[in-house]
Amino acid sequence: MPALRQFENGGERQQRGARGPEKPLPTCAIERVWESSPVVKSRDMTDSSSPPPARWMLSLRTQLILGFILIDLLAGIVCAAVIIVKARHAALIEMKVSVRLAEMLVAESVRLTEPHTPADRLLNTLAQQLGFIRHVRFAVFDANQQEILVDRALATDQLREREPAPAWFVSLIAPPAERHQMPIIAQHRKIGTVFIIEAPQDEVAEVWEDMSALAMIAFVANLAILGMLYLTFGRILVPLTRLSLGLSDLERQNFATRVAEPRIRELAEIVRRFNHLATALGETHGENRRLNQRLINLQDEERRRIALDLHDEFGPCFFGLSASLRRLRTIPASLRQPDNSKAVEMLSEQTNLMAEIIERMRVANRGILTSLRPMALGHVSLQRVLEILIADLAKLHAGISISLNAQDLQYSYSEPIDLTVYRCVQESVTNAIRHSTASTITIELYETEDTQQNAKYKKCLHLIVQDSGEGITDDIQAGFGLSGMKERIDALGGVWALANRNGFGARVCVILPI
């Protein structure tokens, strides 16, 4: 068929408000489902501010710092536990070695002493030598159980410079102290006794000093690390702050806002998606405004058309009824005359004329109501409504064969779907009749079911309207009819396509999820 011209429901109109060319699709088999974009509702004088976050909510930087501190504390506890276990084992070994060393020193001192050395001198020398052994305490007694006193200033207790460890720390590390007794035998007789007592306080104090130094170094190092992490996290999280500001701009309907992509791969991907979202929302918002404007234009145009129909159809009818009534008022006077044949003839003529005018008004009223909403919709099945529509169109265009092939349809698919199918059939058939040389128009309507598990829609309703005309050209532009049909289909989440039938006419395909 020739180039499809601009058309509308109520009569010929000039093209206006079209959004651009509708590109013809290569085939009716639509291989993928187009995602219907959500409509962004305009908000005038509305509060776009979001509620402030709760006071207990912490910033991401603070949570990361607290997480690091928690991990650091856990690591410190584990390290302290390992050090305590190792130090306890080392102290136990040190005690055994010190006791063994003291016993060897006593034995060697007695063995190397001259045979005729006095016992008191031997015991004093032995007491002084034992005072320099670490991790043990001692007591030397003579044969009469009198303790040999030495100069304690030379003892290990006085030589060490370490501060004693806290009692709780000593209880964690120090093993139970044991007391060892060793007799001193010289010249085959017992001249005294040495009591060796384990004293791990020196070893514990050494471990305490080491742990204190390590704790201080770790504390200073962790403070420095926390400071660097605070600054680093602040720099890394700057894109999130910008993204939050961008979301606030989007909430205020500033769809031109964009966020610069950071040099962090994950955040860059988030920012990139945000910019795409802002672009999509801007386009959708603009589309929504255009749709609202088009809706207003369509409403005004529909009101104008209804006003013209009422003026053109009902105005003459009311005038004719008024004229007929005026003539009927003259008939009673004529009936009083002997020859009233003329009055009877006039009465019959006027009543027939009034009946014709009333019938015309009934037909016009039905046409207006049908153009607003099919009267049979909701009262009879969808297939029957379409049959009535096609029968009415076939009466008006006797030279064109219009056929409907509907298979296993439900009684109704809900009013929005039924009305959309009705309008699509009405628009498509009207297009083919007005703007083509087609001699046949076929309409197919059937259900399909997708048994695949990941199918987006399990059931769909397919509508195909095709004619035998010359097809459509590439410079077709969508008017109110095509645009209205597309908007109805998009609102239901469906898809549609307008294409040539390989040179044998045009084809309109519609798929609606049910």
mmCIF file with all atom_site columns, C-alpha atoms in Angstrom, residues 1 4-5 7-9 386 389-390 393 397 400-403 419-438 440-444 463-469 472 476 480-486 488-489 495-499 505-511:
data_model
loop_
_atom_site.group_PDB
_atom_site.id
_atom_site.type_symbol
_atom_site.label_atom_id
_atom_site.label_alt_id
_atom_site.label_comp_id
_atom_site.label_asym_id
_atom_site.label_entity_id
_atom_site.label_seq_id
_atom_site.pdbx_PDB_ins_code
_atom_site.Cartn_x
_atom_site.Cartn_y
_atom_site.Cartn_z
_atom_site.occupancy
_atom_site.B_iso_or_equiv
_atom_site.pdbx_formal_charge
_atom_site.auth_seq_id
_atom_site.auth_comp_id
_atom_site.auth_asym_id
_atom_site.auth_atom_id
_atom_site.pdbx_PDB_model_num
ATOM 1  C CA . MET A 1 1   ? 0.000   0.000   0.000  1.00 0.00 ? 1   MET A CA 1
ATOM 2  C CA . LEU A 1 4   ? 0.969   5.241   5.545  1.00 0.00 ? 4   LEU A CA 1
ATOM 3  C CA . ARG A 1 5   ? -0.340  8.744   6.211  1.00 0.00 ? 5   ARG A CA 1
ATOM 4  C CA . PHE A 1 7   ? -4.503  9.337   10.756 1.00 0.00 ? 7   PHE A CA 1
ATOM 5  C CA . GLU A 1 8   ? -6.694  9.530   13.859 1.00 0.00 ? 8   GLU A CA 1
ATOM 6  C CA . ASN A 1 9   ? -9.896  8.116   15.361 1.00 0.00 ? 9   ASN A CA 1
ATOM 7  C CA . LEU A 1 386 ? -14.155 -8.272  17.879 1.00 0.00 ? 386 LEU A CA 1
ATOM 8  C CA . LEU A 1 389 ? -16.386 -4.638  15.287 1.00 0.00 ? 389 LEU A CA 1
ATOM 9  C CA . ILE A 1 390 ? -15.294 -6.468  12.147 1.00 0.00 ? 390 ILE A CA 1
ATOM 10 C CA . LEU A 1 393 ? -16.334 -2.328  9.421  1.00 0.00 ? 393 LEU A CA 1
ATOM 11 C CA . HIS A 1 397 ? -16.398 -1.250  3.248  1.00 0.00 ? 397 HIS A CA 1
ATOM 12 C CA . ILE A 1 400 ? -12.679 -5.393  1.350  1.00 0.00 ? 400 ILE A CA 1
ATOM 13 C CA . SER A 1 401 ? -12.666 -8.867  2.860  1.00 0.00 ? 401 SER A CA 1
ATOM 14 C CA . ILE A 1 402 ? -12.002 -8.758  6.626  1.00 0.00 ? 402 ILE A CA 1
ATOM 15 C CA . SER A 1 403 ? -11.606 -12.071 8.491  1.00 0.00 ? 403 SER A CA 1
ATOM 16 C CA . LEU A 1 419 ? -9.752  -2.718  25.463 1.00 0.00 ? 419 LEU A CA 1
ATOM 17 C CA . THR A 1 420 ? -6.134  -2.625  24.213 1.00 0.00 ? 420 THR A CA 1
ATOM 18 C CA . VAL A 1 421 ? -6.752  -5.549  21.848 1.00 0.00 ? 421 VAL A CA 1
ATOM 19 C CA . TYR A 1 422 ? -9.962  -3.891  20.636 1.00 0.00 ? 422 TYR A CA 1
ATOM 20 C CA . ARG A 1 423 ? -8.240  -0.554  19.938 1.00 0.00 ? 423 ARG A CA 1
ATOM 21 C CA . CYS A 1 424 ? -5.260  -2.234  18.247 1.00 0.00 ? 424 CYS A CA 1
ATOM 22 C CA . VAL A 1 425 ? -7.556  -4.151  15.907 1.00 0.00 ? 425 VAL A CA 1
ATOM 23 C CA . GLN A 1 426 ? -9.632  -1.012  15.259 1.00 0.00 ? 426 GLN A CA 1
ATOM 24 C CA . GLU A 1 427 ? -6.562  1.150   14.507 1.00 0.00 ? 427 GLU A CA 1
ATOM 25 C CA . SER A 1 428 ? -4.806  -1.465  12.374 1.00 0.00 ? 428 SER A CA 1
ATOM 26 C CA . VAL A 1 429 ? -7.862  -2.306  10.266 1.00 0.00 ? 429 VAL A CA 1
ATOM 27 C CA . THR A 1 430 ? -8.788  1.371   9.898  1.00 0.00 ? 430 THR A CA 1
ATOM 28 C CA . ASN A 1 431 ? -5.235  2.122   8.733  1.00 0.00 ? 431 ASN A CA 1
ATOM 29 C CA . ALA A 1 432 ? -5.316  -0.646  6.181  1.00 0.00 ? 432 ALA A CA 1
ATOM 30 C CA . ILE A 1 433 ? -8.710  0.509   4.868  1.00 0.00 ? 433 ILE A CA 1
ATOM 31 C CA . ARG A 1 434 ? -7.842  4.197   4.654  1.00 0.00 ? 434 ARG A CA 1
ATOM 32 C CA . HIS A 1 435 ? -4.275  4.165   3.446  1.00 0.00 ? 435 HIS A CA 1
ATOM 33 C CA . SER A 1 436 ? -3.850  1.041   1.332  1.00 0.00 ? 436 SER A CA 1
ATOM 34 C CA . THR A 1 437 ? -5.211  -0.673  -1.743 1.00 0.00 ? 437 THR A CA 1
ATOM 35 C CA . ALA A 1 438 ? -5.618  -3.936  0.148  1.00 0.00 ? 438 ALA A CA 1
ATOM 36 C CA . THR A 1 440 ? -8.109  -8.601  2.127  1.00 0.00 ? 440 THR A CA 1
ATOM 37 C CA . ILE A 1 441 ? -7.326  -8.028  5.800  1.00 0.00 ? 441 ILE A CA 1
ATOM 38 C CA . THR A 1 442 ? -6.738  -10.963 8.134  1.00 0.00 ? 442 THR A CA 1
ATOM 39 C CA . ILE A 1 443 ? -6.688  -10.835 11.927 1.00 0.00 ? 443 ILE A CA 1
ATOM 40 C CA . GLU A 1 444 ? -5.185  -13.585 14.088 1.00 0.00 ? 444 GLU A CA 1
ATOM 41 C CA . LEU A 1 463 ? -2.319  -10.319 17.810 1.00 0.00 ? 463 LEU A CA 1
ATOM 42 C CA . ILE A 1 464 ? -1.381  -10.200 14.116 1.00 0.00 ? 464 ILE A CA 1
ATOM 43 C CA . VAL A 1 465 ? -3.141  -7.893  11.626 1.00 0.00 ? 465 VAL A CA 1
ATOM 44 C CA . GLN A 1 466 ? -1.938  -8.100  8.022  1.00 0.00 ? 466 GLN A CA 1
ATOM 45 C CA . ASP A 1 467 ? -3.250  -6.872  4.677  1.00 0.00 ? 467 ASP A CA 1
ATOM 46 C CA . SER A 1 468 ? -2.620  -7.516  0.993  1.00 0.00 ? 468 SER A CA 1
ATOM 47 C CA . GLY A 1 469 ? -1.627  -3.932  0.105  1.00 0.00 ? 469 GLY A CA 1
ATOM 48 C CA . ILE A 1 472 ? 4.762   0.793   3.993  1.00 0.00 ? 472 ILE A CA 1
ATOM 49 C CA . ILE A 1 476 ? 6.472   6.629   8.009  1.00 0.00 ? 476 ILE A CA 1
ATOM 50 C CA . PHE A 1 480 ? -1.913  9.927   17.378 1.00 0.00 ? 480 PHE A CA 1
ATOM 51 C CA . GLY A 1 481 ? -3.241  6.551   16.295 1.00 0.00 ? 481 GLY A CA 1
ATOM 52 C CA . LEU A 1 482 ? 0.062   4.663   16.254 1.00 0.00 ? 482 LEU A CA 1
ATOM 53 C CA . SER A 1 483 ? 1.372   6.557   19.270 1.00 0.00 ? 483 SER A CA 1
ATOM 54 C CA . GLY A 1 484 ? -1.768  5.826   21.260 1.00 0.00 ? 484 GLY A CA 1
ATOM 55 C CA . MET A 1 485 ? -1.569  2.137   20.360 1.00 0.00 ? 485 MET A CA 1
ATOM 56 C CA . LYS A 1 486 ? 2.105   1.970   21.365 1.00 0.00 ? 486 LYS A CA 1
ATOM 57 C CA . ARG A 1 488 ? -1.383  1.330   25.512 1.00 0.00 ? 488 ARG A CA 1
ATOM 58 C CA . ILE A 1 489 ? 0.865   -1.667  24.787 1.00 0.00 ? 489 ILE A CA 1
ATOM 59 C CA . VAL A 1 495 ? 5.676   -5.136  22.642 1.00 0.00 ? 495 VAL A CA 1
ATOM 60 C CA . TRP A 1 496 ? 4.563   -4.303  19.127 1.00 0.00 ? 496 TRP A CA 1
ATOM 61 C CA . ALA A 1 497 ? 6.066   -4.154  15.656 1.00 0.00 ? 497 ALA A CA 1
ATOM 62 C CA . LEU A 1 498 ? 5.029   -2.641  12.299 1.00 0.00 ? 498 LEU A CA 1
ATOM 63 C CA . ALA A 1 499 ? 6.728   -4.159  9.261  1.00 0.00 ? 499 ALA A CA 1
ATOM 64 C CA . GLY A 1 505 ? 1.409   -5.734  2.382  1.00 0.00 ? 505 GLY A CA 1
ATOM 65 C CA . ALA A 1 506 ? 1.886   -4.535  5.951  1.00 0.00 ? 506 ALA A CA 1
ATOM 66 C CA . ARG A 1 507 ? 1.808   -6.483  9.180  1.00 0.00 ? 507 ARG A CA 1
ATOM 67 C CA . VAL A 1 508 ? 1.165   -5.331  12.746 1.00 0.00 ? 508 VAL A CA 1
ATOM 68 C CA . CYS A 1 509 ? 2.269   -7.667  15.528 1.00 0.00 ? 509 CYS A CA 1
ATOM 69 C CA . VAL A 1 510 ? 1.360   -7.221  19.202 1.00 0.00 ? 510 VAL A CA 1
ATOM 70 C CA . ILE A 1 511 ? 2.384   -9.376  22.178 1.00 0.00 ? 511 ILE A CA 1
#
